[in-house]
CSV table of C-alpha atoms in Angstrom, one decimal:
chain,number,residue,atom,x,y,z
A,1,MET,CA,-13.3,5.1,12.8
A,2,PHE,CA,-15.8,3.0,10.8
A,3,ARG,CA,-18.3,5.4,9.4
A,4,ASN,CA,-20.9,2.7,8.9
A,5,TYR,CA,-20.2,0.8,12.2
A,6,LEU,CA,-23.8,0.2,13.2
A,7,ASP,CA,-24.8,-1.1,9.8
A,8,VAL,CA,-21.9,-3.6,9.7
A,9,VAL,CA,-22.6,-4.8,13.3
A,10,ASN,CA,-26.4,-5.0,13.0
A,11,ASN,CA,-26.3,-7.0,9.7
A,12,GLY,CA,-25.3,-10.0,11.7
A,13,ARG,CA,-28.4,-12.4,11.7
A,14,THR,CA,-27.5,-13.9,15.1
A,15,GLU,CA,-26.3,-12.4,18.4
A,16,GLU,CA,-23.1,-14.4,18.0
A,17,LEU,CA,-22.4,-12.9,14.6
A,18,ARG,CA,-23.3,-9.4,15.8
A,19,LYS,CA,-20.7,-9.8,18.6
A,20,GLY,CA,-18.2,-11.2,16.1
A,21,ARG,CA,-18.7,-8.2,13.8
A,22,ARG,CA,-18.2,-5.8,16.7
A,23,ASP,CA,-15.1,-7.6,17.8
A,24,ILE,CA,-13.6,-7.7,14.3
A,25,LEU,CA,-14.1,-3.9,13.9
A,26,SER,CA,-12.5,-3.4,17.3
A,27,ILE,CA,-9.5,-5.5,16.2
A,28,LEU,CA,-9.1,-3.6,13.0
A,29,SER,CA,-9.3,-0.3,14.9
A,30,SER,CA,-6.4,-1.5,17.1
A,31,VAL,CA,-4.4,-2.4,14.0
A,32,LEU,CA,-4.7,1.2,12.7
A,33,GLU,CA,-3.6,2.5,16.1
A,34,ALA,CA,-0.6,0.3,16.0
A,35,ILE,CA,0.6,1.4,12.6
A,36,ASP,CA,-0.1,5.1,13.2
A,37,PRO,CA,2.7,6.8,11.1
A,38,TYR,CA,3.2,9.7,13.6
A,39,LYS,CA,3.9,7.4,16.6
A,40,ILE,CA,6.1,5.0,14.6
A,41,THR,CA,8.2,7.8,13.1
A,42,PHE,CA,8.5,9.9,16.3
A,43,ASN,CA,9.5,6.9,18.4
A,44,TYR,CA,12.1,5.8,15.9
A,45,LEU,CA,13.7,9.2,15.3
A,46,LYS,CA,13.7,10.5,18.9
A,47,ASN,CA,16.1,7.7,19.9
A,48,ARG,CA,18.6,8.5,17.1
A,49,ASP,CA,21.7,10.7,17.6
A,50,PHE,CA,22.1,13.4,14.9
A,51,SER,CA,24.9,15.4,16.6
A,52,ASP,CA,27.4,14.5,13.9
A,53,TYR,CA,25.4,16.3,11.1
A,54,GLY,CA,25.0,19.9,10.1
A,55,ASP,CA,21.5,20.9,9.1
A,56,ILE,CA,18.8,18.3,8.7
A,57,TYR,CA,16.4,18.4,5.7
A,58,LEU,CA,13.2,16.4,5.3
A,59,LEU,CA,11.5,14.9,2.3
A,60,ALA,CA,8.4,12.8,2.8
A,61,PHE,CA,6.2,11.2,0.1
A,62,GLY,CA,3.5,8.5,0.1
A,63,LYS,CA,0.1,7.9,1.6
A,64,ALA,CA,1.5,8.2,5.2
A,65,SER,CA,3.8,11.2,4.4
A,66,LEU,CA,1.8,13.8,6.4
A,67,ARG,CA,1.7,11.9,9.7
A,68,MET,CA,5.3,10.7,9.2
A,69,ALA,CA,6.5,14.2,8.7
A,70,GLU,CA,4.6,15.5,11.7
A,71,GLY,CA,6.2,12.8,13.8
A,72,ALA,CA,9.7,13.6,12.5
A,73,MET,CA,9.3,17.3,13.1
A,74,ASP,CA,8.4,16.7,16.8
A,75,ALA,CA,11.4,14.4,17.2
A,76,VAL,CA,14.1,16.3,15.2
A,77,ASP,CA,15.1,19.9,14.5
A,78,ILE,CA,14.4,20.2,10.8
A,79,LYS,CA,15.9,23.2,8.8
A,80,GLU,CA,13.7,22.7,5.7
A,81,GLY,CA,11.3,20.1,4.5
A,82,MET,CA,8.9,19.1,1.9
A,83,VAL,CA,5.9,16.7,1.9
A,84,ILE,CA,4.2,15.2,-1.2
A,85,THR,CA,0.8,13.7,-0.1
A,86,THR,CA,-2.5,12.5,-1.5
A,87,GLU,CA,-4.3,14.4,1.3
A,88,ASN,CA,-5.9,17.8,1.0
A,89,ARG,CA,-4.2,19.4,4.0
A,90,LYS,CA,-0.9,21.0,4.9
A,91,VAL,CA,1.8,20.5,7.6
A,92,GLU,CA,1.4,23.5,9.9
A,93,ARG,CA,5.1,24.5,10.0
A,94,ASP,CA,6.6,27.6,8.2
A,95,ASN,CA,9.7,25.7,7.1
A,96,ILE,CA,7.8,22.7,5.6
A,97,ARG,CA,6.1,23.0,2.2
A,98,THR,CA,3.2,20.6,1.4
A,99,PHE,CA,2.3,19.5,-2.2
A,100,GLN,CA,-0.8,17.5,-3.0
A,101,GLY,CA,-0.4,14.9,-5.7
A,102,ASP,CA,-2.4,12.1,-7.3
A,103,HIS,CA,-2.4,8.3,-6.9
A,104,PRO,CA,-2.2,5.8,-8.5
A,105,ILE,CA,-2.1,7.5,-11.9
A,106,PRO,CA,0.6,10.3,-11.8
A,107,THR,CA,-0.3,13.8,-13.0
A,108,GLU,CA,1.4,17.0,-13.8
A,109,ARG,CA,1.2,18.2,-10.2
A,110,ASN,CA,3.2,15.1,-9.1
A,111,ILE,CA,5.9,16.1,-11.5
A,112,ARG,CA,5.9,19.7,-10.4
A,113,ALA,CA,6.2,18.6,-6.7
A,114,THR,CA,9.1,16.3,-7.5
A,115,GLU,CA,10.9,19.1,-9.3
A,116,GLU,CA,10.5,21.3,-6.2
A,117,ALA,CA,11.8,18.4,-4.0
A,118,LEU,CA,14.9,18.1,-6.2
A,119,LYS,CA,15.6,21.9,-5.8
A,120,MET,CA,15.5,21.5,-2.1
A,121,ILE,CA,17.8,18.4,-2.1
A,122,LYS,CA,20.4,20.3,-4.1
A,123,ARG,CA,20.6,22.9,-1.3
A,124,CYS,CA,21.8,20.2,1.1
A,125,LYS,CA,25.5,20.5,1.9
A,126,GLU,CA,27.9,17.6,2.3
A,127,LYS,CA,27.8,17.6,6.1
A,128,ASP,CA,24.0,17.8,6.3
A,129,LEU,CA,21.5,15.0,6.6
A,130,LEU,CA,18.5,14.3,4.4
A,131,ILE,CA,15.8,12.3,6.2
A,132,VAL,CA,13.6,10.7,3.6
A,133,LEU,CA,10.2,9.3,4.8
A,134,ILE,CA,8.8,6.7,2.4
A,135,SER,CA,5.4,5.0,2.4
A,136,GLY,CA,3.1,3.3,0.0
A,137,GLY,CA,1.9,5.4,-2.9
A,138,GLY,CA,5.3,7.0,-3.2
A,139,SER,CA,5.9,5.5,-6.7
A,140,SER,CA,3.2,7.7,-8.1
A,141,LEU,CA,3.8,10.8,-6.0
A,142,LEU,CA,7.6,11.1,-6.6
A,143,CYS,CA,7.5,11.3,-10.3
A,144,LYS,CA,10.1,12.4,-12.9
A,145,PRO,CA,9.5,10.1,-15.9
A,146,ARG,CA,11.8,9.6,-18.9
A,147,ILE,CA,8.7,9.4,-21.1
A,148,PRO,CA,5.8,11.8,-21.7
A,149,LEU,CA,3.4,12.0,-18.8
A,150,GLU,CA,0.5,10.7,-20.9
A,151,ASP,CA,2.5,7.7,-21.9
A,152,MET,CA,3.3,7.0,-18.2
A,153,GLN,CA,-0.3,7.3,-17.4
A,154,LYS,CA,-1.3,4.8,-20.1
A,155,LEU,CA,1.4,2.4,-19.0
A,156,THR,CA,0.2,2.6,-15.3
A,157,GLU,CA,-3.4,1.9,-16.3
A,158,LEU,CA,-2.4,-1.2,-18.3
A,159,LEU,CA,-0.2,-2.5,-15.5
A,160,LEU,CA,-2.9,-2.0,-12.8
A,161,LYS,CA,-5.4,-4.0,-14.8
A,162,CYS,CA,-3.3,-6.9,-16.2
A,163,GLY,CA,-2.8,-8.7,-12.9
A,164,ALA,CA,0.9,-7.8,-12.4
A,165,ASP,CA,2.0,-7.6,-8.8
A,166,ILE,CA,3.5,-4.5,-7.2
A,167,LYS,CA,7.1,-5.6,-7.6
A,168,GLU,CA,6.6,-6.1,-11.3
A,169,ILE,CA,4.8,-2.8,-11.7
A,170,ASN,CA,7.6,-1.0,-9.9
A,171,THR,CA,10.3,-2.6,-12.0
A,172,LEU,CA,8.7,-0.8,-15.0
A,173,ARG,CA,8.4,2.4,-13.0
A,174,LYS,CA,12.0,2.3,-12.0
A,175,HIS,CA,13.4,1.9,-15.4
A,176,LEU,CA,11.2,4.7,-16.9
A,177,SER,CA,12.2,7.2,-14.2
A,178,HIS,CA,15.0,9.6,-13.2
A,179,VAL,CA,14.4,9.2,-9.4
A,180,LYS,CA,13.3,5.7,-8.7
A,181,GLY,CA,15.4,2.6,-8.3
A,182,GLY,CA,18.1,4.4,-6.3
A,183,GLN,CA,18.4,7.2,-8.7
A,184,LEU,CA,17.1,9.9,-6.3
A,185,LEU,CA,20.6,9.7,-4.8
A,186,ARG,CA,22.2,11.0,-8.0
A,187,PHE,CA,20.8,14.4,-6.9
A,188,VAL,CA,22.1,14.2,-3.3
A,189,LYS,CA,25.5,15.3,-1.9
A,190,CYS,CA,24.8,14.6,1.8
A,191,SER,CA,24.1,11.6,4.1
A,192,VAL,CA,20.7,10.1,3.8
A,193,LEU,CA,18.5,8.3,6.3
A,194,SER,CA,15.4,6.7,4.8
A,195,CYS,CA,12.6,5.6,7.2
A,196,ILE,CA,10.2,3.3,5.4
A,197,ILE,CA,6.7,2.1,6.1
A,198,SER,CA,6.5,-1.0,3.9
A,199,ASP,CA,3.6,-1.7,1.6
A,200,VAL,CA,5.3,-4.5,-0.3
A,201,VAL,CA,5.3,-8.2,0.7
A,202,GLY,CA,8.6,-9.2,2.2
A,203,ASP,CA,9.7,-5.6,2.7
A,204,PRO,CA,12.2,-5.3,-0.2
A,205,VAL,CA,13.5,-1.8,0.1
A,206,ASP,CA,14.1,-1.6,-3.6
A,207,SER,CA,10.4,-2.1,-4.4
A,208,ILE,CA,8.7,0.0,-1.7
A,209,ALA,CA,7.8,3.3,-3.5
A,210,SER,CA,10.0,1.9,-6.3
A,211,GLY,CA,13.1,2.2,-4.0
A,212,PRO,CA,14.3,5.8,-4.6
A,213,THR,CA,17.2,5.4,-2.1
A,214,ALA,CA,17.9,1.7,-2.4
A,215,PRO,CA,20.1,-0.5,-4.7
A,216,ASP,CA,17.9,-1.9,-7.5
A,217,THR,CA,17.9,-5.6,-8.1
A,218,SER,CA,16.0,-5.4,-11.4
A,219,THR,CA,17.1,-4.5,-14.9
A,220,PHE,CA,15.9,-3.2,-18.2
A,221,HIS,CA,15.7,-6.8,-19.4
A,222,ASP,CA,13.4,-7.6,-16.5
A,223,ALA,CA,11.2,-4.7,-17.5
A,224,ARG,CA,10.9,-6.1,-21.0
A,225,GLU,CA,10.1,-9.6,-19.8
A,226,ILE,CA,7.3,-8.4,-17.6
A,227,LEU,CA,5.6,-6.6,-20.5
A,228,ILE,CA,5.9,-9.8,-22.6
A,229,LYS,CA,4.6,-11.9,-19.7
A,230,TYR,CA,1.4,-9.9,-19.6
A,231,ASP,CA,1.1,-9.5,-23.4
A,232,LEU,CA,1.7,-5.8,-23.1
A,233,TRP,CA,4.9,-5.3,-25.1
A,234,LYS,CA,3.0,-4.3,-28.3
A,235,ARG,CA,0.2,-2.5,-26.4
A,236,VAL,CA,2.3,0.0,-24.4
A,237,PRO,CA,3.2,3.4,-25.9
A,238,SER,CA,6.2,3.3,-28.3
A,239,SER,CA,8.2,5.6,-25.9
A,240,VAL,CA,8.2,2.8,-23.3
A,241,ARG,CA,9.6,0.2,-25.8
A,242,ASP,CA,12.2,2.8,-26.9
A,243,ILE,CA,13.5,3.5,-23.4
A,244,ILE,CA,13.7,-0.2,-22.6
A,245,ARG,CA,15.5,-1.2,-25.8
A,246,ARG,CA,18.0,1.6,-25.3
A,247,GLY,CA,18.6,0.5,-21.7
A,248,ILE,CA,19.1,-3.1,-22.8
A,249,ASN,CA,21.6,-1.9,-25.4
A,250,GLY,CA,23.5,0.1,-22.9
A,251,GLN,CA,22.5,3.5,-24.3
A,252,ILE,CA,20.8,4.5,-21.0
A,253,GLU,CA,22.6,3.8,-17.7
A,254,GLU,CA,21.2,1.0,-15.6
A,255,THR,CA,19.7,1.8,-12.2
A,256,PRO,CA,22.4,1.7,-9.5
A,257,LYS,CA,23.1,-1.7,-7.9
A,258,THR,CA,24.5,-3.0,-4.6
A,259,GLY,CA,28.1,-1.9,-4.2
A,260,ASP,CA,27.7,1.4,-6.1
A,261,ARG,CA,29.5,4.2,-4.3
A,262,ILE,CA,26.3,6.2,-4.4
A,263,PHE,CA,25.0,4.1,-1.4
A,264,GLN,CA,28.0,4.6,0.9
A,265,ARG,CA,26.3,7.3,3.0
A,266,VAL,CA,22.8,5.9,2.9
A,267,GLU,CA,20.8,4.0,5.5
A,268,ASN,CA,17.4,2.4,4.7
A,269,VAL,CA,15.3,1.3,7.7
A,270,ILE,CA,11.9,-0.4,7.7
A,271,ILE,CA,10.0,1.2,10.7
A,272,ALA,CA,6.6,-0.5,10.1
A,273,ASN,CA,5.2,-3.3,8.0
A,274,ASN,CA,2.4,-5.8,7.6
A,275,GLU,CA,3.8,-8.1,10.2
A,276,LEU,CA,3.4,-5.3,12.8
A,277,ALA,CA,-0.2,-5.0,11.8
A,278,CYS,CA,-0.8,-8.8,12.1
A,279,ARG,CA,0.8,-8.9,15.5
A,280,ALA,CA,-1.4,-6.0,16.7
A,281,ALA,CA,-4.5,-7.9,15.5
A,282,LYS,CA,-3.4,-11.1,17.2
A,283,ARG,CA,-2.7,-9.2,20.5
A,284,LYS,CA,-6.0,-7.5,20.5
A,285,ALA,CA,-7.9,-10.7,19.6
A,286,GLU,CA,-6.2,-12.6,22.5
A,287,GLU,CA,-7.0,-9.7,24.9
A,288,MET,CA,-10.7,-10.2,23.9
A,289,GLY,CA,-10.5,-13.9,24.7
A,290,TYR,CA,-10.1,-15.4,21.3
A,291,ARG,CA,-7.5,-18.0,20.2
A,292,ALA,CA,-5.7,-16.2,17.5
A,293,GLU,CA,-3.3,-17.5,14.9
A,294,ILE,CA,-1.3,-15.6,12.3
A,295,ILE,CA,-1.3,-17.6,9.1
A,296,SER,CA,0.9,-15.3,7.0
A,297,SER,CA,2.0,-11.7,6.6
A,298,THR,CA,3.2,-12.3,3.1
A,299,LEU,CA,-0.1,-13.3,1.3
A,300,THR,CA,0.1,-12.9,-2.5
A,301,GLY,CA,-1.5,-14.4,-5.6
A,302,ASP,CA,-5.0,-14.1,-6.9
A,303,ALA,CA,-7.4,-12.6,-4.5
A,304,ARG,CA,-10.1,-15.2,-5.2
A,305,VAL,CA,-7.8,-18.2,-4.7
A,306,ALA,CA,-6.3,-16.7,-1.6
A,307,GLY,CA,-9.7,-16.1,0.0
A,308,LYS,CA,-10.9,-19.6,-0.7
A,309,GLU,CA,-7.8,-21.1,0.8
A,310,LEU,CA,-8.2,-19.0,4.0
A,311,VAL,CA,-11.8,-20.0,4.4
A,312,GLU,CA,-11.0,-23.6,3.8
A,313,TYR,CA,-8.5,-23.4,6.7
A,314,LEU,CA,-11.0,-21.6,8.8
A,315,SER,CA,-13.4,-24.5,8.4
A,316,SER,CA,-11.1,-26.7,10.3
A,317,LYS,CA,-11.2,-24.3,13.3
A,318,SER,CA,-13.6,-24.2,16.3
A,319,ARG,CA,-15.8,-21.5,17.9
A,320,GLY,CA,-13.6,-18.8,19.4
A,321,ASP,CA,-10.8,-19.2,16.9
A,322,VAL,CA,-9.5,-16.3,14.8
A,323,ILE,CA,-7.2,-16.6,11.9
A,324,ILE,CA,-5.2,-13.6,10.7
A,325,SER,CA,-3.3,-13.0,7.4
A,326,GLY,CA,-1.8,-10.0,5.6
A,327,GLY,CA,-0.2,-9.1,2.4
A,328,GLU,CA,-1.3,-8.0,-1.1
A,329,THR,CA,-3.1,-10.1,-3.6
A,330,THR,CA,-4.0,-9.2,-7.2
A,331,VAL,CA,-7.1,-9.2,-9.3
A,332,LYS,CA,-7.3,-9.6,-13.1
A,333,VAL,CA,-9.9,-7.1,-14.1
A,334,ARG,CA,-12.2,-8.5,-16.8
A,335,GLY,CA,-15.5,-6.7,-16.0
A,336,LYS,CA,-16.4,-3.0,-15.8
A,337,GLY,CA,-17.5,-2.9,-12.1
A,338,LYS,CA,-16.3,-1.2,-9.1
A,339,GLY,CA,-14.3,-2.6,-6.2
A,340,GLY,CA,-10.8,-3.8,-5.2
A,341,ARG,CA,-8.8,-6.9,-4.2
A,342,ASN,CA,-10.2,-6.9,-0.7
A,343,GLN,CA,-13.9,-6.7,-1.6
A,344,GLU,CA,-13.3,-9.2,-4.4
A,345,MET,CA,-11.7,-11.6,-2.0
A,346,VAL,CA,-14.7,-11.5,0.3
A,347,LEU,CA,-17.2,-11.7,-2.5
A,348,SER,CA,-15.5,-14.8,-3.8
A,349,VAL,CA,-16.1,-16.8,-0.6
A,350,VAL,CA,-19.7,-15.9,0.3
A,351,ASP,CA,-20.8,-19.4,-0.9
A,352,LYS,CA,-18.0,-21.1,1.2
A,353,LEU,CA,-18.8,-19.6,4.6
A,354,GLU,CA,-20.6,-21.8,7.1
A,355,ARG,CA,-23.3,-20.2,9.2
A,356,ASP,CA,-21.0,-19.4,12.2
A,357,MET,CA,-18.2,-18.1,10.0
A,358,LEU,CA,-17.2,-14.4,9.6
A,359,PHE,CA,-14.6,-13.2,7.1
A,360,VAL,CA,-13.2,-9.8,6.4
A,361,SER,CA,-10.5,-8.3,4.1
A,362,PHE,CA,-9.3,-4.7,4.8
A,363,ALA,CA,-7.0,-2.3,3.1
A,364,THR,CA,-5.0,-0.5,5.8
A,365,ASP,CA,-4.9,2.7,3.7
A,366,GLY,CA,-8.7,2.9,3.7
A,367,ILE,CA,-9.0,2.8,-0.1
A,368,ASP,CA,-9.6,-0.5,-1.9
A,369,GLY,CA,-9.1,-0.5,-5.6
A,370,ASN,CA,-11.3,2.1,-7.5
A,371,SER,CA,-13.8,2.5,-4.6
A,372,ASP,CA,-14.2,4.6,-1.5
A,373,ALA,CA,-14.4,1.5,0.7
A,374,ALA,CA,-11.5,-0.1,2.6
A,375,GLY,CA,-12.9,-3.7,2.2
A,376,ALA,CA,-15.9,-5.8,3.1
A,377,VAL,CA,-17.3,-8.3,5.6
A,378,ALA,CA,-19.3,-11.4,5.0
A,379,ASP,CA,-20.7,-14.2,7.2
A,380,GLY,CA,-22.6,-17.4,6.7
A,381,TYR,CA,-25.8,-15.6,6.1
A,382,THR,CA,-24.5,-13.1,3.5
A,383,ARG,CA,-25.5,-15.3,0.5
A,384,ILE,CA,-29.0,-15.8,2.0
A,385,ARG,CA,-29.4,-12.0,2.6
A,386,ALA,CA,-28.2,-11.4,-1.0
A,387,GLU,CA,-30.7,-13.9,-2.5
A,388,GLU,CA,-33.5,-12.3,-0.5
A,389,ARG,CA,-32.7,-9.0,-2.3
A,390,GLY,CA,-32.4,-10.7,-5.7
A,391,LEU,CA,-28.6,-10.4,-5.8
A,392,ASP,CA,-26.6,-13.1,-7.6
A,393,PHE,CA,-23.1,-12.9,-6.2
A,394,ARG,CA,-21.7,-14.7,-9.2
A,395,LYS,CA,-22.8,-12.0,-11.6
A,396,TYR,CA,-21.2,-9.3,-9.5
A,397,LEU,CA,-18.0,-11.4,-9.3
A,398,GLU,CA,-18.0,-11.9,-13.0
A,399,ASP,CA,-18.2,-8.1,-13.6
A,400,ASN,CA,-15.6,-7.3,-10.9
A,401,ASP,CA,-18.4,-5.4,-9.2
A,402,SER,CA,-17.9,-6.4,-5.5
A,403,TYR,CA,-18.4,-2.8,-4.3
A,404,HIS,CA,-22.0,-2.6,-5.5
A,405,PHE,CA,-22.8,-6.1,-4.1
A,406,PHE,CA,-21.7,-5.1,-0.6
A,407,LYS,CA,-23.1,-1.7,-0.9
A,408,GLU,CA,-26.6,-3.2,-1.4
A,409,LEU,CA,-26.0,-5.3,1.7
A,410,ARG,CA,-24.5,-2.4,3.7
A,411,ASP,CA,-21.4,-4.6,4.4
A,412,LEU,CA,-18.7,-2.3,3.0
A,413,LEU,CA,-16.0,-1.2,5.5
A,414,ILE,CA,-15.9,2.6,5.2
A,415,THR,CA,-13.1,4.5,7.0
A,416,GLY,CA,-11.9,7.1,4.5
A,417,ARG,CA,-8.2,7.5,3.9
A,418,THR,CA,-6.4,6.3,7.1
A,419,GLY,CA,-3.1,8.1,6.4
A,420,THR,CA,-1.1,4.9,6.6
A,421,ASN,CA,-0.5,1.8,4.4
A,422,VAL,CA,1.0,-1.6,5.2
A,423,MET,CA,-1.1,-3.4,2.6
A,424,ASP,CA,-4.1,-5.6,3.6
A,425,ILE,CA,-5.3,-7.6,6.6
A,426,GLN,CA,-7.7,-10.6,6.4
A,427,MET,CA,-9.4,-12.1,9.4
A,428,GLY,CA,-11.6,-15.2,9.7
A,429,MET,CA,-13.6,-16.0,12.9
A,430,ARG,CA,-15.8,-18.8,14.1
A,431,CYS,CA,-18.5,-17.2,16.2
């Protein structure tokens, strides 16, 4: 599962740290098994009664869409389906079409795939059921913007770099789209069951993949305030400002809200989330003989601040203790380096770790930021090992270049795309 397993383990300077590194990788592997999209989707749908419906259609989009779709097809008799994925493989069923799209910046092929999905949805009759499988990355993959694609791409780039959290980013996406924020239902005549793997802190269904089948709690006014908050109002393309102004003035219809008739035949169900991942980590750690504690599954805020707070708490613990947290932090990008919020969090604490401490932050989708790593691991000797190689962690941190720091030390966590996404997991251990 970890392509560089031996490097990560053998980089421990003491036998205790090598054992700790082995155990942490084992715990992370058990987390990925627990949040396997195929198992989760199959187990949920096989226990549902669909006898009241006519034909069943399937639409899946997001980083976990392929495995979710495969689970659904083995649990339910699907008449026709469509999958929009980031992966370069297809569902092996004649009645299921697979389209590859791009993430996190949408492209023309995302738009083409969405148009094909809408054509399929329009074939659903009133007595039919549309099962919608939603996972992280769906905001980019299901894409029918109100503005030119190049303007949407520019806006997405600005939002990803400014430090906005995912709820704020998705508020903008919803109000510049024809399908997000509950608006997908405007194309649907039949009943809808949305099965959702949450990649948003707190599991708000209106924010996960920008809530295509959920009542939206945000407004055009909120979208404007977010751009002002991050000093982006005058920097975004003029088409963005135009749509938001027209929405505030009532010239464009708001996204549908709670109580709208459009939601009368819709059920939104969270089938997996970060809490599930944290519980799996705790269970595995305890099976291995550790005393494990979940600190939070709703970690947010600046990655550097969050990391230091976790390590400070770890310092109060004893040998054999493991602390676990999960969520999604943010990074304000000022440098030109490579990395992501998980690697940045670990880099920010290398001078805070005592000799017997081990700390890891891991993206469950296998891709952290703009890198090919899922995260990184550090212990009380990481700073010493870096200095022996002439590496100044502060310079790498200043340039947001956590990836190359940990690549030099061979302490990146490399899994490739995992096919799932419930945000991030952090673990601290005293060895």
